[in-house]
PDB file of N, CA, C and O in Angstrom:
ATOM      1  N   THR Q  30     156.033  51.687  40.677  1.00 40.00           N
ATOM      2  CA  THR Q  30     155.334  51.858  41.947  1.00 40.00           C
ATOM      3  C   THR Q  30     156.344  52.054  43.068  1.00 40.00           C
ATOM      4  O   THR Q  30     157.530  51.795  42.904  1.00 40.00           O
ATOM      5  N   VAL Q  31     155.854  52.454  44.217  1.00 43.00           N
ATOM      6  CA  VAL Q  31     156.727  52.666  45.366  1.00 43.00           C
ATOM      7  C   VAL Q  31     157.402  51.366  45.766  1.00 43.00           C
ATOM      8  O   VAL Q  31     158.594  51.333  46.031  1.00 43.00           O
ATOM      9  N   GLU Q  32     156.637  50.272  45.793  1.00 43.00           N
ATOM     10  CA  GLU Q  32     157.198  48.998  46.229  1.00 43.00           C
ATOM     11  C   GLU Q  32     158.346  48.556  45.340  1.00 43.00           C
ATOM     12  O   GLU Q  32     159.319  48.010  45.814  1.00 43.00           O
ATOM     13  N   LYS Q  33     158.253  48.780  44.035  1.00 45.00           N
ATOM     14  CA  LYS Q  33     159.305  48.362  43.119  1.00 45.00           C
ATOM     15  C   LYS Q  33     160.580  49.153  43.340  1.00 45.00           C
ATOM     16  O   LYS Q  33     161.659  48.657  43.082  1.00 45.00           O
ATOM     17  N   SER Q  34     160.474  50.371  43.823  1.00 44.00           N
ATOM     18  CA  SER Q  34     161.653  51.204  43.996  1.00 44.00           C
ATOM     19  C   SER Q  34     162.342  50.975  45.329  1.00 44.00           C
ATOM     20  O   SER Q  34     163.413  51.492  45.563  1.00 44.00           O
ATOM     21  N   LEU Q  35     161.751  50.200  46.218  1.00 43.00           N
ATOM     22  CA  LEU Q  35     162.335  49.969  47.530  1.00 43.00           C
ATOM     23  C   LEU Q  35     163.082  48.646  47.565  1.00 43.00           C
ATOM     24  O   LEU Q  35     162.830  47.743  46.786  1.00 43.00           O
ATOM     25  N   SER Q  36     163.972  48.533  48.520  1.00 46.00           N
ATOM     26  CA  SER Q  36     164.694  47.273  48.685  1.00 46.00           C
ATOM     27  C   SER Q  36     163.743  46.218  49.238  1.00 46.00           C
ATOM     28  O   SER Q  36     162.645  46.516  49.694  1.00 46.00           O
ATOM     29  N   ALA Q  37     164.181  44.966  49.242  1.00 47.00           N
ATOM     30  CA  ALA Q  37     163.334  43.865  49.715  1.00 47.00           C
ATOM     31  C   ALA Q  37     162.905  44.070  51.158  1.00 47.00           C
ATOM     32  O   ALA Q  37     161.762  43.810  51.514  1.00 47.00           O
ATOM     33  N   SER Q  38     163.802  44.553  52.010  1.00 47.00           N
ATOM     34  CA  SER Q  38     163.436  44.736  53.417  1.00 47.00           C
ATOM     35  C   SER Q  38     162.355  45.797  53.579  1.00 47.00           C
ATOM     36  O   SER Q  38     161.474  45.672  54.412  1.00 47.00           O
ATOM     37  N   HIS Q  39     162.392  46.848  52.772  1.00 46.00           N
ATOM     38  CA  HIS Q  39     161.368  47.876  52.841  1.00 46.00           C
ATOM     39  C   HIS Q  39     160.045  47.388  52.255  1.00 46.00           C
ATOM     40  O   HIS Q  39     158.986  47.767  52.718  1.00 46.00           O
ATOM     41  N   THR Q  40     160.095  46.530  51.252  1.00 46.00           N
ATOM     42  CA  THR Q  40     158.872  45.992  50.663  1.00 46.00           C
ATOM     43  C   THR Q  40     158.104  45.176  51.687  1.00 46.00           C
ATOM     44  O   THR Q  40     156.883  45.230  51.752  1.00 46.00           O
ATOM     45  N   GLU Q  41     158.816  44.435  52.538  1.00 47.00           N
ATOM     46  CA  GLU Q  41     158.160  43.640  53.572  1.00 47.00           C
ATOM     47  C   GLU Q  41     157.375  44.521  54.528  1.00 47.00           C
ATOM     48  O   GLU Q  41     156.327  44.144  55.020  1.00 47.00           O
ATOM     49  N   ILE Q  42     157.867  45.718  54.782  1.00 47.00           N
ATOM     50  CA  ILE Q  42     157.171  46.641  55.673  1.00 47.00           C
ATOM     51  C   ILE Q  42     155.842  47.063  55.064  1.00 47.00           C
ATOM     52  O   ILE Q  42     154.853  47.226  55.758  1.00 47.00           O
ATOM     53  N   LEU Q  43     155.776  47.202  53.745  1.00 46.00           N
ATOM     54  CA  LEU Q  43     154.556  47.656  53.081  1.00 46.00           C
ATOM     55  C   LEU Q  43     153.517  46.556  52.886  1.00 46.00           C
ATOM     56  O   LEU Q  43     152.369  46.835  52.626  1.00 46.00           O
ATOM     57  N   THR Q  44     153.889  45.304  53.027  1.00 57.00           N
ATOM     58  CA  THR Q  44     153.002  44.203  52.721  1.00 57.00           C
ATOM     59  C   THR Q  44     151.736  44.165  53.582  1.00 57.00           C
ATOM     60  O   THR Q  44     150.651  44.081  53.035  1.00 57.00           O
ATOM     61  N   PRO Q  45     151.806  44.241  54.917  1.00 64.00           N
ATOM     62  CA  PRO Q  45     150.556  44.154  55.687  1.00 64.00           C
ATOM     63  C   PRO Q  45     149.531  45.229  55.336  1.00 64.00           C
ATOM     64  O   PRO Q  45     148.366  44.903  55.119  1.00 64.00           O
ATOM     65  N   PRO Q  46     149.907  46.512  55.222  1.00 74.00           N
ATOM     66  CA  PRO Q  46     148.884  47.491  54.819  1.00 74.00           C
ATOM     67  C   PRO Q  46     148.331  47.209  53.425  1.00 74.00           C
ATOM     68  O   PRO Q  46     147.145  47.406  53.176  1.00 74.00           O
ATOM     69  N   SER Q  47     149.186  46.743  52.512  1.00 80.00           N
ATOM     70  CA  SER Q  47     148.710  46.412  51.172  1.00 80.00           C
ATOM     71  C   SER Q  47     147.685  45.294  51.235  1.00 80.00           C
ATOM     72  O   SER Q  47     146.669  45.334  50.544  1.00 80.00           O
ATOM     73  N   ALA Q  48     147.944  44.305  52.069  1.00 81.00           N
ATOM     74  CA  ALA Q  48     147.001  43.195  52.224  1.00 81.00           C
ATOM     75  C   ALA Q  48     145.687  43.684  52.823  1.00 81.00           C
ATOM     76  O   ALA Q  48     144.612  43.250  52.418  1.00 81.00           O
ATOM     77  N   LEU Q  49     145.769  44.592  53.788  1.00 84.00           N
ATOM     78  CA  LEU Q  49     144.555  45.148  54.391  1.00 84.00           C
ATOM     79  C   LEU Q  49     143.722  45.877  53.346  1.00 84.00           C
ATOM     80  O   LEU Q  49     142.520  45.635  53.219  1.00 84.00           O
ATOM     81  N   TRP Q  50     144.342  46.748  52.550  1.00 89.00           N
ATOM     82  CA  TRP Q  50     143.581  47.498  51.554  1.00 89.00           C
ATOM     83  C   TRP Q  50     143.022  46.592  50.472  1.00 89.00           C
ATOM     84  O   TRP Q  50     141.920  46.815  49.985  1.00 89.00           O
ATOM     85  N   ARG Q  51     143.760  45.552  50.116  1.00 90.00           N
ATOM     86  CA  ARG Q  51     143.242  44.577  49.146  1.00 90.00           C
ATOM     87  C   ARG Q  51     142.004  43.888  49.714  1.00 90.00           C
ATOM     88  O   ARG Q  51     140.996  43.741  49.034  1.00 90.00           O
ATOM     89  N   SER Q  52     142.065  43.494  50.996  1.00 90.00           N
ATOM     90  CA  SER Q  52     140.906  42.865  51.635  1.00 90.00           C
ATOM     91  C   SER Q  52     139.715  43.808  51.678  1.00 90.00           C
ATOM     92  O   SER Q  52     138.589  43.413  51.388  1.00 90.00           O
ATOM     93  N   ILE Q  53     139.957  45.059  52.046  1.00 92.00           N
ATOM     94  CA  ILE Q  53     138.871  46.037  52.109  1.00 92.00           C
ATOM     95  C   ILE Q  53     138.213  46.189  50.736  1.00 92.00           C
ATOM     96  O   ILE Q  53     136.988  46.190  50.627  1.00 92.00           O
ATOM     97  N   LYS Q  54     139.026  46.308  49.706  1.00 93.00           N
ATOM     98  CA  LYS Q  54     138.465  46.498  48.362  1.00 93.00           C
ATOM     99  C   LYS Q  54     137.626  45.302  47.932  1.00 93.00           C
ATOM    100  O   LYS Q  54     136.496  45.460  47.482  1.00 93.00           O
ATOM    101  N   TYR Q  55     138.175  44.088  48.059  1.00 93.00           N
ATOM    102  CA  TYR Q  55     137.496  42.910  47.521  1.00 93.00           C
ATOM    103  C   TYR Q  55     136.393  42.365  48.423  1.00 93.00           C
ATOM    104  O   TYR Q  55     135.453  41.750  47.942  1.00 93.00           O
ATOM    105  N   GLU Q  56     136.505  42.570  49.737  1.00 93.00           N
ATOM    106  CA  GLU Q  56     135.520  42.007  50.655  1.00 93.00           C
ATOM    107  C   GLU Q  56     134.463  43.015  51.111  1.00 93.00           C
ATOM    108  O   GLU Q  56     133.481  42.630  51.729  1.00 93.00           O
ATOM    109  N   GLU Q  57     134.666  44.287  50.809  1.00 94.00           N
ATOM    110  CA  GLU Q  57     133.689  45.299  51.233  1.00 94.00           C
ATOM    111  C   GLU Q  57     133.318  46.232  50.079  1.00 94.00           C
ATOM    112  O   GLU Q  57     132.193  46.230  49.618  1.00 94.00           O
ATOM    113  N   VAL Q  58     134.246  47.010  49.597  1.00 93.00           N
ATOM    114  CA  VAL Q  58     133.935  48.088  48.645  1.00 93.00           C
ATOM    115  C   VAL Q  58     133.345  47.548  47.347  1.00 93.00           C
ATOM    116  O   VAL Q  58     132.303  48.030  46.897  1.00 93.00           O
ATOM    117  N   TYR Q  59     133.983  46.552  46.742  1.00 94.00           N
ATOM    118  CA  TYR Q  59     133.509  46.054  45.447  1.00 94.00           C
ATOM    119  C   TYR Q  59     132.182  45.301  45.549  1.00 94.00           C
ATOM    120  O   TYR Q  59     131.510  45.104  44.550  1.00 94.00           O
ATOM    121  N   LEU Q  60     131.797  44.897  46.752  1.00 95.00           N
ATOM    122  CA  LEU Q  60     130.562  44.133  46.930  1.00 95.00           C
ATOM    123  C   LEU Q  60     129.349  45.008  47.247  1.00 95.00           C
ATOM    124  O   LEU Q  60     128.228  44.515  47.299  1.00 95.00           O
ATOM    125  N   HIS Q  61     129.571  46.295  47.508  1.00 94.00           N
ATOM    126  CA  HIS Q  61     128.479  47.170  47.913  1.00 94.00           C
ATOM    127  C   HIS Q  61     128.410  48.407  47.033  1.00 94.00           C
ATOM    128  O   HIS Q  61     129.417  49.035  46.742  1.00 94.00           O
ATOM    129  N   ALA Q  62     127.218  48.738  46.649  1.00 91.00           N
ATOM    130  CA  ALA Q  62     126.979  49.978  45.913  1.00 91.00           C
ATOM    131  C   ALA Q  62     126.450  50.986  46.928  1.00 91.00           C
ATOM    132  O   ALA Q  62     125.257  51.040  47.208  1.00 91.00           O
ATOM    133  N   TYR Q  63     127.345  51.744  47.516  1.00 94.00           N
ATOM    134  CA  TYR Q  63     126.949  52.692  48.552  1.00 94.00           C
ATOM    135  C   TYR Q  63     126.092  53.805  47.956  1.00 94.00           C
ATOM    136  O   TYR Q  63     126.372  54.306  46.878  1.00 94.00           O
ATOM    137  N   ASP Q  64     125.066  54.196  48.700  1.00 95.00           N
ATOM    138  CA  ASP Q  64     124.170  55.266  48.260  1.00 95.00           C
ATOM    139  C   ASP Q  64     124.727  56.650  48.556  1.00 95.00           C
ATOM    140  O   ASP Q  64     124.288  57.638  47.985  1.00 95.00           O
ATOM    141  N   SER Q  65     125.676  56.707  49.505  1.00 96.00           N
ATOM    142  CA  SER Q  65     126.204  58.008  49.918  1.00 96.00           C
ATOM    143  C   SER Q  65     127.577  57.819  50.546  1.00 96.00           C
ATOM    144  O   SER Q  65     127.986  56.696  50.857  1.00 96.00           O
ATOM    145  N   VAL Q  66     128.240  58.933  50.757  1.00 96.00           N
ATOM    146  CA  VAL Q  66     129.527  58.900  51.453  1.00 96.00           C
ATOM    147  C   VAL Q  66     129.319  58.392  52.881  1.00 96.00           C
ATOM    148  O   VAL Q  66     130.119  57.610  53.394  1.00 96.00           O
ATOM    149  N   THR Q  67     128.236  58.802  53.495  1.00 97.00           N
ATOM    150  CA  THR Q  67     127.933  58.353  54.858  1.00 97.00           C
ATOM    151  C   THR Q  67     127.781  56.833  54.906  1.00 97.00           C
ATOM    152  O   THR Q  67     128.317  56.184  55.805  1.00 97.00           O
ATOM    153  N   ALA Q  68     127.074  56.270  53.948  1.00 96.00           N
ATOM    154  CA  ALA Q  68     126.902  54.810  53.898  1.00 96.00           C
ATOM    155  C   ALA Q  68     128.241  54.119  53.678  1.00 96.00           C
ATOM    156  O   ALA Q  68     128.512  53.070  54.276  1.00 96.00           O
ATOM    157  N   ALA Q  69     129.100  54.691  52.850  1.00 95.00           N
ATOM    158  CA  ALA Q  69     130.430  54.115  52.610  1.00 95.00           C
ATOM    159  C   ALA Q  69     131.254  54.146  53.889  1.00 95.00           C
ATOM    160  O   ALA Q  69     131.899  53.152  54.243  1.00 95.00           O
ATOM    161  N   LYS Q  70     131.222  55.270  54.608  1.00 96.00           N
ATOM    162  CA  LYS Q  70     131.964  55.373  55.867  1.00 96.00           C
ATOM    163  C   LYS Q  70     131.468  54.346  56.880  1.00 96.00           C
ATOM    164  O   LYS Q  70     132.263  53.705  57.563  1.00 96.00           O
ATOM    165  N   GLN Q  71     130.159  54.169  56.962  1.00 96.00           N
ATOM    166  CA  GLN Q  71     129.594  53.196  57.900  1.00 96.00           C
ATOM    167  C   GLN Q  71     129.999  51.778  57.530  1.00 96.00           C
ATOM    168  O   GLN Q  71     130.350  50.972  58.394  1.00 96.00           O
ATOM    169  N   GLY Q  72     129.959  51.460  56.235  1.00 96.00           N
ATOM    170  CA  GLY Q  72     130.359  50.133  55.782  1.00 96.00           C
ATOM    171  C   GLY Q  72     131.823  49.857  56.051  1.00 96.00           C
ATOM    172  O   GLY Q  72     132.192  48.768  56.507  1.00 96.00           O
ATOM    173  N   LEU Q  73     132.671  50.840  55.793  1.00 95.00           N
ATOM    174  CA  LEU Q  73     134.104  50.671  56.044  1.00 95.00           C
ATOM    175  C   LEU Q  73     134.400  50.551  57.528  1.00 95.00           C
ATOM    176  O   LEU Q  73     135.224  49.728  57.944  1.00 95.00           O
ATOM    177  N   GLU Q  74     133.722  51.347  58.336  1.00 95.00           N
ATOM    178  CA  GLU Q  74     133.910  51.252  59.785  1.00 95.00           C
ATOM    179  C   GLU Q  74     133.518  49.871  60.296  1.00 95.00           C
ATOM    180  O   GLU Q  74     134.236  49.258  61.085  1.00 95.00           O
ATOM    181  N   ARG Q  75     132.386  49.374  59.826  1.00 95.00           N
ATOM    182  CA  ARG Q  75     131.915  48.040  60.216  1.00 95.00           C
ATOM    183  C   ARG Q  75     132.926  46.965  59.791  1.00 95.00           C
ATOM    184  O   ARG Q  75     133.274  46.079  60.566  1.00 95.00           O
ATOM    185  N   TYR Q  76     133.429  47.072  58.564  1.00 94.00           N
ATOM    186  CA  TYR Q  76     134.380  46.084  58.053  1.00 94.00           C
ATOM    187  C   TYR Q  76     135.689  46.120  58.836  1.00 94.00           C
ATOM    188  O   TYR Q  76     136.208  45.072  59.236  1.00 94.00           O
ATOM    189  N   ILE Q  77     136.223  47.310  59.077  1.00 92.00           N
ATOM    190  CA  ILE Q  77     137.508  47.419  59.775  1.00 92.00           C
ATOM    191  C   ILE Q  77     137.383  46.942  61.221  1.00 92.00           C
ATOM    192  O   ILE Q  77     138.286  46.285  61.746  1.00 92.00           O
ATOM    193  N   THR Q  78     136.256  47.221  61.864  1.00 94.00           N
ATOM    194  CA  THR Q  78     136.028  46.713  63.219  1.00 94.00           C
ATOM    195  C   THR Q  78     136.027  45.188  63.216  1.00 94.00           C
ATOM    196  O   THR Q  78     136.687  44.553  64.049  1.00 94.00           O
ATOM    197  N   LYS Q  79     135.311  44.590  62.273  1.00 94.00           N
ATOM    198  CA  LYS Q  79     135.280  43.129  62.174  1.00 94.00           C
ATOM    199  C   LYS Q  79     136.681  42.585  61.876  1.00 94.00           C
ATOM    200  O   LYS Q  79     137.117  41.605  62.479  1.00 94.00           O
ATOM    201  N   TYR Q  80     137.395  43.234  60.958  1.00 91.00           N
ATOM    202  CA  TYR Q  80     138.743  42.802  60.565  1.00 91.00           C
ATOM    203  C   TYR Q  80     139.677  42.802  61.770  1.00 91.00           C
ATOM    204  O   TYR Q  80     140.466  41.876  61.948  1.00 91.00           O
ATOM    205  N   ASN Q  81     139.595  43.821  62.612  1.00 90.00           N
ATOM    206  CA  ASN Q  81     140.508  43.954  63.744  1.00 90.00           C
ATOM    207  C   ASN Q  81     140.082  43.193  64.984  1.00 90.00           C
ATOM    208  O   ASN Q  81     140.934  42.740  65.747  1.00 90.00           O
ATOM    209  N   GLN Q  82     138.782  43.032  65.204  1.00 94.00           N
ATOM    210  CA  GLN Q  82     138.309  42.475  66.465  1.00 94.00           C
ATOM    211  C   GLN Q  82     137.778  41.055  66.383  1.00 94.00           C
ATOM    212  O   GLN Q  82     137.762  40.353  67.396  1.00 94.00           O
ATOM    213  N   GLN Q  83     137.343  40.613  65.206  1.00 95.00           N
ATOM    214  CA  GLN Q  83     136.680  39.313  65.124  1.00 95.00           C
ATOM    215  C   GLN Q  83     137.352  38.328  64.183  1.00 95.00           C
ATOM    216  O   GLN Q  83     137.116  37.128  64.292  1.00 95.00           O
ATOM    217  N   ARG Q  84     138.145  38.796  63.263  1.00 92.00           N
ATOM    218  CA  ARG Q  84     138.683  37.939  62.205  1.00 92.00           C
ATOM    219  C   ARG Q  84     140.107  37.488  62.521  1.00 92.00           C
ATOM    220  O   ARG Q  84     141.041  38.281  62.505  1.00 92.00           O
ATOM    221  N   PRO Q  85     140.312  36.193  62.815  1.00 93.00           N
ATOM    222  CA  PRO Q  85     141.668  35.701  63.058  1.00 93.00           C
ATOM    223  C   PRO Q  85     142.495  35.739  61.768  1.00 93.00           C
ATOM    224  O   PRO Q  85     141.958  35.577  60.674  1.00 93.00           O
ATOM    225  N   HIS Q  86     143.787  35.966  61.913  1.00 88.00           N
ATOM    226  CA  HIS Q  86     144.689  36.054  60.766  1.00 88.00           C
ATOM    227  C   HIS Q  86     145.769  34.995  60.883  1.00 88.00           C
ATOM    228  O   HIS Q  86     146.390  34.841  61.940  1.00 88.00           O
ATOM    229  N   SER Q  87     145.999  34.273  59.809  1.00 89.00           N
ATOM    230  CA  SER Q  87     147.018  33.219  59.825  1.00 89.00           C
ATOM    231  C   SER Q  87     148.401  33.785  60.102  1.00 89.00           C
ATOM    232  O   SER Q  87     149.206  33.160  60.785  1.00 89.00           O
ATOM    233  N   SER Q  88     148.687  34.991  59.632  1.00 87.00           N
ATOM    234  CA  SER Q  88     150.010  35.583  59.856  1.00 87.00           C
ATOM    235  C   SER Q  88     150.213  36.016  61.314  1.00 87.00           C
ATOM    236  O   SER Q  88     151.332  36.301  61.723  1.00 87.00           O
ATOM    237  N   LEU Q  89     149.138  36.048  62.083  1.00 89.00           N
ATOM    238  CA  LEU Q  89     149.215  36.423  63.503  1.00 89.00           C
ATOM    239  C   LEU Q  89     148.939  35.221  64.396  1.00 89.00           C
ATOM    240  O   LEU Q  89     148.461  35.361  65.517  1.00 89.00           O
ATOM    241  N   ASP Q  90     149.246  34.040  63.893  1.00 91.00           N
ATOM    242  CA  ASP Q  90     149.046  32.789  64.650  1.00 91.00           C
ATOM    243  C   ASP Q  90     147.585  32.634  65.072  1.00 91.00           C
ATOM    244  O   ASP Q  90     147.282  32.272  66.194  1.00 91.00           O
ATOM    245  N   ARG Q  91     146.675  32.953  64.132  1.00 94.00           N
ATOM    246  CA  ARG Q  91     145.222  32.814  64.289  1.00 94.00           C
ATOM    247  C   ARG Q  91     144.641  33.742  65.357  1.00 94.00           C
ATOM    248  O   ARG Q  91     143.563  33.513  65.886  1.00 94.00           O
ATOM    249  N   MET Q  92     145.342  34.822  65.683  1.00 93.00           N
ATOM    250  CA  MET Q  92     144.796  35.841  66.574  1.00 93.00           C
ATOM    251  C   MET Q  92     144.219  36.959  65.718  1.00 93.00           C
ATOM    252  O   MET Q  92     144.593  37.123  64.561  1.00 93.00           O
ATOM    253  N   THR Q  93     143.337  37.751  66.319  1.00 93.00           N
ATOM    254  CA  THR Q  93     142.874  38.957  65.639  1.00 93.00           C
ATOM    255  C   THR Q  93     143.976  40.011  65.778  1.00 93.00           C
ATOM    256  O   THR Q  93     144.819  39.912  66.678  1.00 93.00           O
ATOM    257  N   PRO Q  94     143.986  41.033  64.929  1.00 91.00           N
ATOM    258  CA  PRO Q  94     144.976  42.099  65.105  1.00 91.00           C
ATOM    259  C   PRO Q  94     144.905  42.741  66.496  1.00 91.00           C
ATOM    260  O   PRO Q  94     145.939  43.054  67.081  1.00 91.00           O
ATOM    261  N   ASP Q  95     143.704  42.932  67.024  1.00 93.00           N
ATOM    262  CA  ASP Q  95     143.586  43.506  68.366  1.00 93.00           C
ATOM    263  C   ASP Q  95     144.212  42.591  69.418  1.00 93.00           C
ATOM    264  O   ASP Q  95     144.933  43.056  70.300  1.00 93.00           O
ATOM    265  N   GLU Q  96     143.938  41.292  69.342  1.00 95.00           N
ATOM    266  CA  GLU Q  96     144.532  40.354  70.297  1.00 95.00           C
ATOM    267  C   GLU Q  96     146.055  40.387  70.205  1.00 95.00           C
ATOM    268  O   GLU Q  96     146.749  40.423  71.224  1.00 95.00           O
ATOM    269  N   PHE Q  97     146.566  40.360  68.994  1.00 93.00           N
ATOM    270  CA  PHE Q  97     148.010  40.378  68.800  1.00 93.00           C
ATOM    271  C   PHE Q  97     148.621  41.651  69.374  1.00 93.00           C
ATOM    272  O   PHE Q  97     149.614  41.609  70.096  1.00 93.00           O
ATOM    273  N   TYR Q  98     148.015  42.777  69.084  1.00 92.00           N
ATOM    274  CA  TYR Q  98     148.527  44.060  69.572  1.00 92.00           C
ATOM    275  C   TYR Q  98     148.537  44.098  71.093  1.00 92.00           C
ATOM    276  O   TYR Q  98     149.551  44.413  71.712  1.00 92.00           O
ATOM    277  N   PHE Q  99     147.396  43.809  71.708  1.00 92.00           N
ATOM    278  CA  PHE Q  99     147.299  43.938  73.153  1.00 92.00           C
ATOM    279  C   PHE Q  99     148.086  42.861  73.892  1.00 92.00           C
ATOM    280  O   PHE Q  99     148.521  43.080  75.021  1.00 92.00           O
ATOM    281  N   ASN Q 100     148.307  41.701  73.283  1.00 92.00           N
ATOM    282  CA  ASN Q 100     149.126  40.654  73.898  1.00 92.00           C
ATOM    283  C   ASN Q 100     150.617  40.941  73.801  1.00 92.00           C
ATOM    284  O   ASN Q 100     151.412  40.276  74.449  1.00 92.00           O
ATOM    285  N   ASN Q 101     151.001  41.892  72.971  1.00 90.00           N
ATOM    286  CA  ASN Q 101     152.414  42.166  72.748  1.00 90.00           C
ATOM    287  C   ASN Q 101     152.836  43.580  73.150  1.00 90.00           C
ATOM    288  O   ASN Q 101     153.898  44.046  72.742  1.00 90.00           O
ATOM    289  N   LEU Q 102     152.047  44.237  73.955  1.00 89.00           N
ATOM    290  CA  LEU Q 102     152.433  45.554  74.450  1.00 89.00           C
ATOM    291  C   LEU Q 102     153.596  45.410  75.427  1.00 89.00           C
ATOM    292  O   LEU Q 102     153.641  44.447  76.207  1.00 89.00           O
ATOM    293  N   PRO Q 103     154.536  46.334  75.410  1.00 90.00           N
ATOM    294  CA  PRO Q 103     155.627  46.258  76.390  1.00 90.00           C
ATOM    295  C   PRO Q 103     155.092  46.507  77.802  1.00 90.00           C
ATOM    296  O   PRO Q 103     154.116  47.242  77.988  1.00 90.00           O
ATOM    297  N   ALA Q 104     155.730  45.883  78.747  1.00 86.00           N
ATOM    298  CA  ALA Q 104     155.330  46.073  80.147  1.00 86.00           C
ATOM    299  C   ALA Q 104     155.601  47.520  80.553  1.00 86.00           C
ATOM    300  O   ALA Q 104     156.620  48.102  80.195  1.00 86.00           O
ATOM    301  N   ILE Q 105     154.677  48.090  81.282  1.00 87.00           N
ATOM    302  CA  ILE Q 105     154.845  49.456  81.772  1.00 87.00           C
ATOM    303  C   ILE Q 105     155.392  49.381  83.190  1.00 87.00           C
ATOM    304  O   ILE Q 105     154.783  48.756  84.064  1.00 87.00           O
ATOM    305  N   PRO Q 106     156.564  49.987  83.416  1.00 87.00           N
ATOM    306  CA  PRO Q 106     157.138  49.919  84.771  1.00 87.00           C
ATOM    307  C   PRO Q 106     156.239  50.644  85.787  1.00 87.00           C
ATOM    308  O   PRO Q 106     155.632  51.673  85.468  1.00 87.00           O
ATOM    309  N   LYS Q 107     156.193  50.088  86.975  1.00 87.00           N
ATOM    310  CA  LYS Q 107     155.384  50.703  88.039  1.00 87.00           C
ATOM    311  C   LYS Q 107     156.145  51.888  88.635  1.00 87.00           C
ATOM    312  O   LYS Q 107     157.361  51.860  88.739  1.00 87.00           O
ATOM    313  N   ALA Q 108     155.384  52.889  89.005  1.00 85.00           N
ATOM    314  CA  ALA Q 108     155.987  54.072  89.628  1.00 85.00           C
ATOM    315  C   ALA Q 108     156.513  53.713  91.011  1.00 85.00           C
ATOM    316  O   ALA Q 108     155.962  52.864  91.706  1.00 85.00           O
ATOM    317  N   ALA Q 109     157.560  54.364  91.400  1.00 74.00           N
ATOM    318  CA  ALA Q 109     158.170  54.076  92.707  1.00 74.00           C
ATOM    319  C   ALA Q 109     157.372  54.664  93.843  1.00 74.00           C
ATOM    320  O   ALA Q 109     156.580  55.493  93.776  1.00 74.00           O
TER     321      ALA Q 109
END
């Protein structure tokens, strides 16, 4: 796999997306028998919105990904 061929530092970079896709598969996709592609897209959109906006993550000090992102944006300098 790609992860096995990378050094340890590069593997750490791949871990969060891998965890996200694992969560999507086990908490959404495997639990629903979608009737159509449209239903699958709606279910995934609903899940990802909940994952990013409502679900606190232990790796983010119990913040949601959105909270973590917006709390850590660099300051934008004011125009002169």
